[in-house]
């Protein structure tokens, strides 16, 4: 993760939230969403259909991620590896 100063930040319309999940059973889930859509879904407390298929994705706190991004965070924001081999990565690009 890197911090981007305010004068160098891109607008939400230029950024994507990319979530990658690899389960210990071999499942692969890739979700790529425009950040503007994620912001609207979080504000309206909507359930994103792209996140319904995975328990890991349903547990993501979109408001917390948006707070990090609005504060200038860019790159890999979350990386979790469970004891059974599941891997979750959340990246903003």
mmCIF file of N, CA and C in Angstrom:
data_model
loop_
_atom_site.group_PDB
_atom_site.id
_atom_site.type_symbol
_atom_site.label_atom_id
_atom_site.label_comp_id
_atom_site.label_asym_id
_atom_site.label_seq_id
_atom_site.Cartn_x
_atom_site.Cartn_y
_atom_site.Cartn_z
ATOM 1 N N UNK A 1 0.850 -1.164 0.000
ATOM 2 C CA UNK A 1 0.000 0.000 0.000
ATOM 3 C C UNK A 1 0.897 1.227 0.000
ATOM 4 N N UNK A 2 0.452 2.224 -0.699
ATOM 5 C CA UNK A 2 1.181 3.487 -0.708
ATOM 6 C C UNK A 2 0.211 4.623 -0.415
ATOM 7 N N UNK A 3 0.737 5.706 0.096
ATOM 8 C CA UNK A 3 -0.055 6.901 0.349
ATOM 9 C C UNK A 3 0.178 7.879 -0.796
ATOM 10 N N UNK A 4 -0.910 8.387 -1.360
ATOM 11 C CA UNK A 4 -0.831 9.343 -2.453
ATOM 12 C C UNK A 4 -1.256 10.702 -1.915
ATOM 13 N N UNK A 5 -0.424 11.731 -2.037
ATOM 14 C CA UNK A 5 -0.800 13.062 -1.544
ATOM 15 C C UNK A 5 -2.007 13.604 -2.321
ATOM 16 N N UNK A 6 -2.778 14.489 -1.679
ATOM 17 C CA UNK A 6 -4.021 14.985 -2.303
ATOM 18 C C UNK A 6 -3.841 15.533 -3.714
ATOM 19 N N UNK A 7 -2.761 16.240 -3.973
ATOM 20 C CA UNK A 7 -2.584 16.843 -5.297
ATOM 21 C C UNK A 7 -2.297 15.819 -6.395
ATOM 22 N N UNK A 8 -1.928 14.596 -6.020
ATOM 23 C CA UNK A 8 -1.596 13.568 -7.008
ATOM 24 C C UNK A 8 -2.677 12.482 -7.126
ATOM 25 N N UNK A 9 -3.741 12.579 -6.356
ATOM 26 C CA UNK A 9 -4.781 11.544 -6.353
ATOM 27 C C UNK A 9 -5.647 11.611 -7.602
ATOM 28 N N UNK A 10 -6.076 10.439 -8.048
ATOM 29 C CA UNK A 10 -7.022 10.338 -9.141
ATOM 30 C C UNK A 10 -8.438 10.442 -8.572
ATOM 31 N N UNK A 11 -9.381 10.778 -9.428
ATOM 32 C CA UNK A 11 -10.772 10.823 -8.986
ATOM 33 C C UNK A 11 -11.317 9.396 -8.893
ATOM 34 N N UNK A 12 -12.419 9.245 -8.177
ATOM 35 C CA UNK A 12 -13.038 7.928 -8.016
ATOM 36 C C UNK A 12 -13.431 7.324 -9.355
ATOM 37 N N UNK A 13 -13.754 8.160 -10.328
ATOM 38 C CA UNK A 13 -14.147 7.669 -11.643
ATOM 39 C C UNK A 13 -12.985 7.005 -12.390
ATOM 40 N N UNK A 14 -11.772 7.257 -11.956
ATOM 41 C CA UNK A 14 -10.592 6.685 -12.616
ATOM 42 C C UNK A 14 -10.058 5.439 -11.914
ATOM 43 N N UNK A 15 -10.613 5.103 -10.752
ATOM 44 C CA UNK A 15 -10.079 4.005 -9.951
ATOM 45 C C UNK A 15 -10.990 2.783 -9.974
ATOM 46 N N UNK A 16 -10.385 1.618 -9.759
ATOM 47 C CA UNK A 16 -11.119 0.357 -9.671
ATOM 48 C C UNK A 16 -10.776 -0.345 -8.366
ATOM 49 N N UNK A 17 -11.778 -0.976 -7.785
ATOM 50 C CA UNK A 17 -11.579 -1.859 -6.639
ATOM 51 C C UNK A 17 -11.496 -3.269 -7.208
ATOM 52 N N UNK A 18 -10.370 -3.920 -6.987
ATOM 53 C CA UNK A 18 -10.150 -5.270 -7.501
ATOM 54 C C UNK A 18 -10.010 -6.215 -6.309
ATOM 55 N N UNK A 19 -10.869 -7.221 -6.286
ATOM 56 C CA UNK A 19 -10.856 -8.201 -5.199
ATOM 57 C C UNK A 19 -10.575 -9.562 -5.808
ATOM 58 N N UNK A 20 -9.580 -10.240 -5.248
ATOM 59 C CA UNK A 20 -9.216 -11.572 -5.732
ATOM 60 C C UNK A 20 -9.314 -12.547 -4.562
ATOM 61 N N UNK A 21 -10.015 -13.650 -4.786
ATOM 62 C CA UNK A 21 -10.145 -14.689 -3.773
ATOM 63 C C UNK A 21 -9.684 -16.000 -4.394
ATOM 64 N N UNK A 22 -8.831 -16.702 -3.691
ATOM 65 C CA UNK A 22 -8.383 -18.037 -4.065
ATOM 66 C C UNK A 22 -8.655 -18.936 -2.867
ATOM 67 N N UNK A 23 -9.526 -19.924 -3.048
ATOM 68 C CA UNK A 23 -9.853 -20.792 -1.923
ATOM 69 C C UNK A 23 -8.926 -22.001 -1.889
ATOM 70 N N UNK A 24 -8.864 -22.615 -0.744
ATOM 71 C CA UNK A 24 -8.062 -23.814 -0.579
ATOM 72 C C UNK A 24 -8.546 -24.959 -1.447
ATOM 73 N N UNK A 25 -9.832 -24.897 -1.849
ATOM 74 C CA UNK A 25 -10.409 -25.937 -2.710
ATOM 75 C C UNK A 25 -10.126 -25.686 -4.184
ATOM 76 N N UNK A 26 -9.495 -24.559 -4.513
ATOM 77 C CA UNK A 26 -9.151 -24.265 -5.895
ATOM 78 C C UNK A 26 -10.066 -23.286 -6.595
ATOM 79 N N UNK A 27 -11.082 -22.771 -5.899
ATOM 80 C CA UNK A 27 -11.965 -21.774 -6.510
ATOM 81 C C UNK A 27 -11.216 -20.460 -6.685
ATOM 82 N N UNK A 28 -11.533 -19.762 -7.791
ATOM 83 C CA UNK A 28 -10.933 -18.461 -8.067
ATOM 84 C C UNK A 28 -12.061 -17.470 -8.326
ATOM 85 N N UNK A 29 -12.038 -16.360 -7.596
ATOM 86 C CA UNK A 29 -13.034 -15.313 -7.764
ATOM 87 C C UNK A 29 -12.301 -14.010 -7.996
ATOM 88 N N UNK A 30 -12.641 -13.324 -9.089
ATOM 89 C CA UNK A 30 -12.071 -12.016 -9.398
ATOM 90 C C UNK A 30 -13.224 -11.039 -9.570
ATOM 91 N N UNK A 31 -13.203 -9.959 -8.797
ATOM 92 C CA UNK A 31 -14.230 -8.923 -8.901
ATOM 93 C C UNK A 31 -13.525 -7.606 -9.179
ATOM 94 N N UNK A 32 -13.906 -6.944 -10.266
ATOM 95 C CA UNK A 32 -13.351 -5.644 -10.637
ATOM 96 C C UNK A 32 -14.507 -4.669 -10.765
ATOM 97 N N UNK A 33 -14.543 -3.677 -9.882
ATOM 98 C CA UNK A 33 -15.646 -2.719 -9.868
ATOM 99 C C UNK A 33 -15.119 -1.301 -9.903
ATOM 100 N N UNK A 34 -15.768 -0.428 -10.678
ATOM 101 C CA UNK A 34 -15.394 0.985 -10.616
ATOM 102 C C UNK A 34 -15.626 1.510 -9.198
ATOM 103 N N UNK A 35 -14.691 2.286 -8.703
ATOM 104 C CA UNK A 35 -14.792 2.795 -7.343
ATOM 105 C C UNK A 35 -16.036 3.653 -7.148
ATOM 106 N N UNK A 36 -16.453 4.370 -8.176
ATOM 107 C CA UNK A 36 -17.664 5.190 -8.069
ATOM 108 C C UNK A 36 -18.884 4.316 -7.765
ATOM 109 N N UNK A 37 -18.969 3.140 -8.372
ATOM 110 C CA UNK A 37 -20.072 2.215 -8.101
ATOM 111 C C UNK A 37 -20.001 1.680 -6.674
ATOM 112 N N UNK A 38 -18.808 1.367 -6.209
ATOM 113 C CA UNK A 38 -18.623 0.876 -4.844
ATOM 114 C C UNK A 38 -19.060 1.946 -3.846
ATOM 115 N N UNK A 39 -18.715 3.184 -4.117
ATOM 116 C CA UNK A 39 -19.095 4.288 -3.229
ATOM 117 C C UNK A 39 -20.612 4.414 -3.141
ATOM 118 N N UNK A 40 -21.289 4.357 -4.266
ATOM 119 C CA UNK A 40 -22.753 4.460 -4.274
ATOM 120 C C UNK A 40 -23.374 3.290 -3.512
ATOM 121 N N UNK A 41 -22.875 2.091 -3.740
ATOM 122 C CA UNK A 41 -23.404 0.914 -3.048
ATOM 123 C C UNK A 41 -23.210 1.039 -1.537
ATOM 124 N N UNK A 42 -22.070 1.542 -1.110
ATOM 125 C CA UNK A 42 -21.810 1.700 0.323
ATOM 126 C C UNK A 42 -22.723 2.764 0.924
ATOM 127 N N UNK A 43 -22.919 3.876 0.210
ATOM 128 C CA UNK A 43 -23.769 4.948 0.716
ATOM 129 C C UNK A 43 -25.217 4.505 0.863
ATOM 130 N N UNK A 44 -25.680 3.671 -0.062
ATOM 131 C CA UNK A 44 -27.058 3.200 -0.032
ATOM 132 C C UNK A 44 -27.213 1.879 0.714
ATOM 133 N N UNK A 45 -26.103 1.379 1.251
ATOM 134 C CA UNK A 45 -26.084 0.112 1.983
ATOM 135 C C UNK A 45 -26.637 -1.031 1.121
ATOM 136 N N UNK A 46 -26.228 -1.038 -0.149
ATOM 137 C CA UNK A 46 -26.677 -2.057 -1.086
ATOM 138 C C UNK A 46 -25.794 -3.294 -1.001
ATOM 139 N N UNK A 47 -26.403 -4.425 -1.278
ATOM 140 C CA UNK A 47 -25.682 -5.688 -1.362
ATOM 141 C C UNK A 47 -25.222 -5.859 -2.807
ATOM 142 N N UNK A 48 -23.920 -5.843 -3.039
ATOM 143 C CA UNK A 48 -23.404 -5.997 -4.403
ATOM 144 C C UNK A 48 -23.534 -7.452 -4.852
ATOM 145 N N UNK A 49 -24.193 -7.701 -5.967
ATOM 146 C CA UNK A 49 -24.357 -9.085 -6.429
ATOM 147 C C UNK A 49 -23.030 -9.793 -6.673
ATOM 148 N N UNK A 50 -21.991 -9.028 -7.025
ATOM 149 C CA UNK A 50 -20.680 -9.624 -7.286
ATOM 150 C C UNK A 50 -20.070 -10.213 -6.010
ATOM 151 N N UNK A 51 -20.557 -9.805 -4.837
ATOM 152 C CA UNK A 51 -19.987 -10.255 -3.583
ATOM 153 C C UNK A 51 -20.780 -11.390 -2.936
ATOM 154 N N UNK A 52 -21.924 -11.736 -3.492
ATOM 155 C CA UNK A 52 -22.796 -12.737 -2.861
ATOM 156 C C UNK A 52 -22.229 -14.140 -2.864
ATOM 157 N N UNK A 53 -21.389 -14.474 -3.835
ATOM 158 C CA UNK A 53 -20.920 -15.841 -3.992
ATOM 159 C C UNK A 53 -19.834 -16.271 -3.031
ATOM 160 N N UNK A 54 -19.325 -15.379 -2.216
ATOM 161 C CA UNK A 54 -18.204 -15.724 -1.345
ATOM 162 C C UNK A 54 -18.394 -15.132 0.051
ATOM 163 N N UNK A 55 -18.205 -15.970 1.043
ATOM 164 C CA UNK A 55 -18.292 -15.488 2.429
ATOM 165 C C UNK A 55 -17.240 -14.412 2.699
ATOM 166 N N UNK A 56 -16.059 -14.584 2.124
ATOM 167 C CA UNK A 56 -14.990 -13.586 2.303
ATOM 168 C C UNK A 56 -15.416 -12.222 1.763
ATOM 169 N N UNK A 57 -16.023 -12.219 0.588
ATOM 170 C CA UNK A 57 -16.429 -10.958 -0.023
ATOM 171 C C UNK A 57 -17.568 -10.295 0.750
ATOM 172 N N UNK A 58 -18.499 -11.093 1.266
ATOM 173 C CA UNK A 58 -19.607 -10.521 2.037
ATOM 174 C C UNK A 58 -19.119 -9.866 3.320
ATOM 175 N N UNK A 59 -17.977 -10.279 3.829
ATOM 176 C CA UNK A 59 -17.451 -9.731 5.081
ATOM 177 C C UNK A 59 -16.661 -8.435 4.889
ATOM 178 N N UNK A 60 -16.376 -8.041 3.658
ATOM 179 C CA UNK A 60 -15.621 -6.812 3.431
ATOM 180 C C UNK A 60 -16.427 -5.596 3.881
ATOM 181 N N UNK A 61 -15.781 -4.717 4.605
ATOM 182 C CA UNK A 61 -16.410 -3.475 5.052
ATOM 183 C C UNK A 61 -16.099 -2.396 4.013
ATOM 184 N N UNK A 62 -17.050 -2.155 3.120
ATOM 185 C CA UNK A 62 -16.812 -1.205 2.038
ATOM 186 C C UNK A 62 -16.579 0.206 2.552
ATOM 187 N N UNK A 63 -17.260 0.592 3.623
ATOM 188 C CA UNK A 63 -17.070 1.937 4.175
ATOM 189 C C UNK A 63 -15.654 2.121 4.706
ATOM 190 N N UNK A 64 -15.112 1.096 5.355
ATOM 191 C CA UNK A 64 -13.735 1.183 5.854
ATOM 192 C C UNK A 64 -12.752 1.277 4.693
ATOM 193 N N UNK A 65 -12.979 0.495 3.648
ATOM 194 C CA UNK A 65 -12.101 0.558 2.477
ATOM 195 C C UNK A 65 -12.183 1.926 1.813
ATOM 196 N N UNK A 66 -13.394 2.464 1.685
ATOM 197 C CA UNK A 66 -13.548 3.787 1.083
ATOM 198 C C UNK A 66 -12.860 4.867 1.907
ATOM 199 N N UNK A 67 -12.897 4.745 3.225
ATOM 200 C CA UNK A 67 -12.203 5.708 4.085
ATOM 201 C C UNK A 67 -10.703 5.681 3.833
ATOM 202 N N UNK A 68 -10.146 4.481 3.701
ATOM 203 C CA UNK A 68 -8.716 4.359 3.389
ATOM 204 C C UNK A 68 -8.390 5.010 2.051
ATOM 205 N N UNK A 69 -9.213 4.726 1.055
ATOM 206 C CA UNK A 69 -8.974 5.242 -0.292
ATOM 207 C C UNK A 69 -9.095 6.759 -0.323
ATOM 208 N N UNK A 70 -10.134 7.287 0.320
ATOM 209 C CA UNK A 70 -10.323 8.740 0.356
ATOM 210 C C UNK A 70 -9.198 9.432 1.114
ATOM 211 N N UNK A 71 -8.543 8.694 2.022
ATOM 212 C CA UNK A 71 -7.399 9.226 2.740
ATOM 213 C C UNK A 71 -6.102 9.143 1.955
ATOM 214 N N UNK A 72 -6.160 8.569 0.740
ATOM 215 C CA UNK A 72 -4.983 8.533 -0.110
ATOM 216 C C UNK A 72 -4.332 7.173 -0.262
ATOM 217 N N UNK A 73 -4.943 6.120 0.289
ATOM 218 C CA UNK A 73 -4.361 4.778 0.160
ATOM 219 C C UNK A 73 -4.579 4.261 -1.258
ATOM 220 N N UNK A 74 -3.561 3.626 -1.800
ATOM 221 C CA UNK A 74 -3.618 3.082 -3.146
ATOM 222 C C UNK A 74 -2.777 1.816 -3.176
ATOM 223 N N UNK A 75 -3.174 0.863 -3.998
ATOM 224 C CA UNK A 75 -2.444 -0.396 -4.083
ATOM 225 C C UNK A 75 -3.160 -1.479 -3.311
ATOM 226 N N UNK A 76 -2.394 -2.445 -2.776
ATOM 227 C CA UNK A 76 -2.983 -3.559 -2.040
ATOM 228 C C UNK A 76 -3.360 -3.089 -0.639
ATOM 229 N N UNK A 77 -4.662 -3.063 -0.359
ATOM 230 C CA UNK A 77 -5.148 -2.588 0.935
ATOM 231 C C UNK A 77 -5.346 -3.717 1.926
ATOM 232 N N UNK A 78 -5.718 -4.898 1.424
ATOM 233 C CA UNK A 78 -5.997 -6.036 2.299
ATOM 234 C C UNK A 78 -5.390 -7.286 1.684
ATOM 235 N N UNK A 79 -4.768 -8.077 2.537
ATOM 236 C CA UNK A 79 -4.306 -9.404 2.135
ATOM 237 C C UNK A 79 -4.495 -10.327 3.334
ATOM 238 N N UNK A 80 -5.340 -11.342 3.143
ATOM 239 C CA UNK A 80 -5.647 -12.274 4.218
ATOM 240 C C UNK A 80 -5.428 -13.681 3.704
ATOM 241 N N UNK A 81 -4.708 -14.478 4.487
ATOM 242 C CA UNK A 81 -4.540 -15.887 4.162
ATOM 243 C C UNK A 81 -4.989 -16.698 5.369
ATOM 244 N N UNK A 82 -5.978 -17.561 5.139
ATOM 245 C CA UNK A 82 -6.522 -18.354 6.240
ATOM 246 C C UNK A 82 -5.706 -19.620 6.434
ATOM 247 N N UNK A 83 -5.972 -20.299 7.528
ATOM 248 C CA UNK A 83 -5.243 -21.527 7.837
ATOM 249 C C UNK A 83 -5.578 -22.660 6.875
ATOM 250 N N UNK A 84 -6.735 -22.577 6.197
ATOM 251 C CA UNK A 84 -7.086 -23.638 5.247
ATOM 252 C C UNK A 84 -6.683 -23.306 3.813
ATOM 253 N N UNK A 85 -5.885 -22.239 3.642
ATOM 254 C CA UNK A 85 -5.332 -21.927 2.330
ATOM 255 C C UNK A 85 -6.094 -20.900 1.519
ATOM 256 N N UNK A 86 -7.160 -20.324 2.075
ATOM 257 C CA UNK A 86 -7.885 -19.276 1.354
ATOM 258 C C UNK A 86 -7.047 -18.003 1.342
ATOM 259 N N UNK A 87 -7.056 -17.302 0.210
ATOM 260 C CA UNK A 87 -6.319 -16.057 0.075
ATOM 261 C C UNK A 87 -7.262 -14.999 -0.469
ATOM 262 N N UNK A 88 -7.298 -13.829 0.202
ATOM 263 C CA UNK A 88 -8.124 -12.699 -0.238
ATOM 264 C C UNK A 88 -7.221 -11.492 -0.378
ATOM 265 N N UNK A 89 -7.317 -10.812 -1.527
ATOM 266 C CA UNK A 89 -6.571 -9.576 -1.757
ATOM 267 C C UNK A 89 -7.543 -8.507 -2.233
ATOM 268 N N UNK A 90 -7.388 -7.307 -1.692
ATOM 269 C CA UNK A 90 -8.168 -6.158 -2.122
ATOM 270 C C UNK A 90 -7.178 -5.104 -2.588
ATOM 271 N N UNK A 91 -7.313 -4.701 -3.848
ATOM 272 C CA UNK A 91 -6.380 -3.761 -4.460
ATOM 273 C C UNK A 91 -7.161 -2.603 -5.075
ATOM 274 N N UNK A 92 -6.636 -1.393 -4.942
ATOM 275 C CA UNK A 92 -7.214 -0.228 -5.607
ATOM 276 C C UNK A 92 -6.202 0.260 -6.625
ATOM 277 N N UNK A 93 -6.647 0.365 -7.876
ATOM 278 C CA UNK A 93 -5.769 0.799 -8.968
ATOM 279 C C UNK A 93 -6.472 1.844 -9.803
#
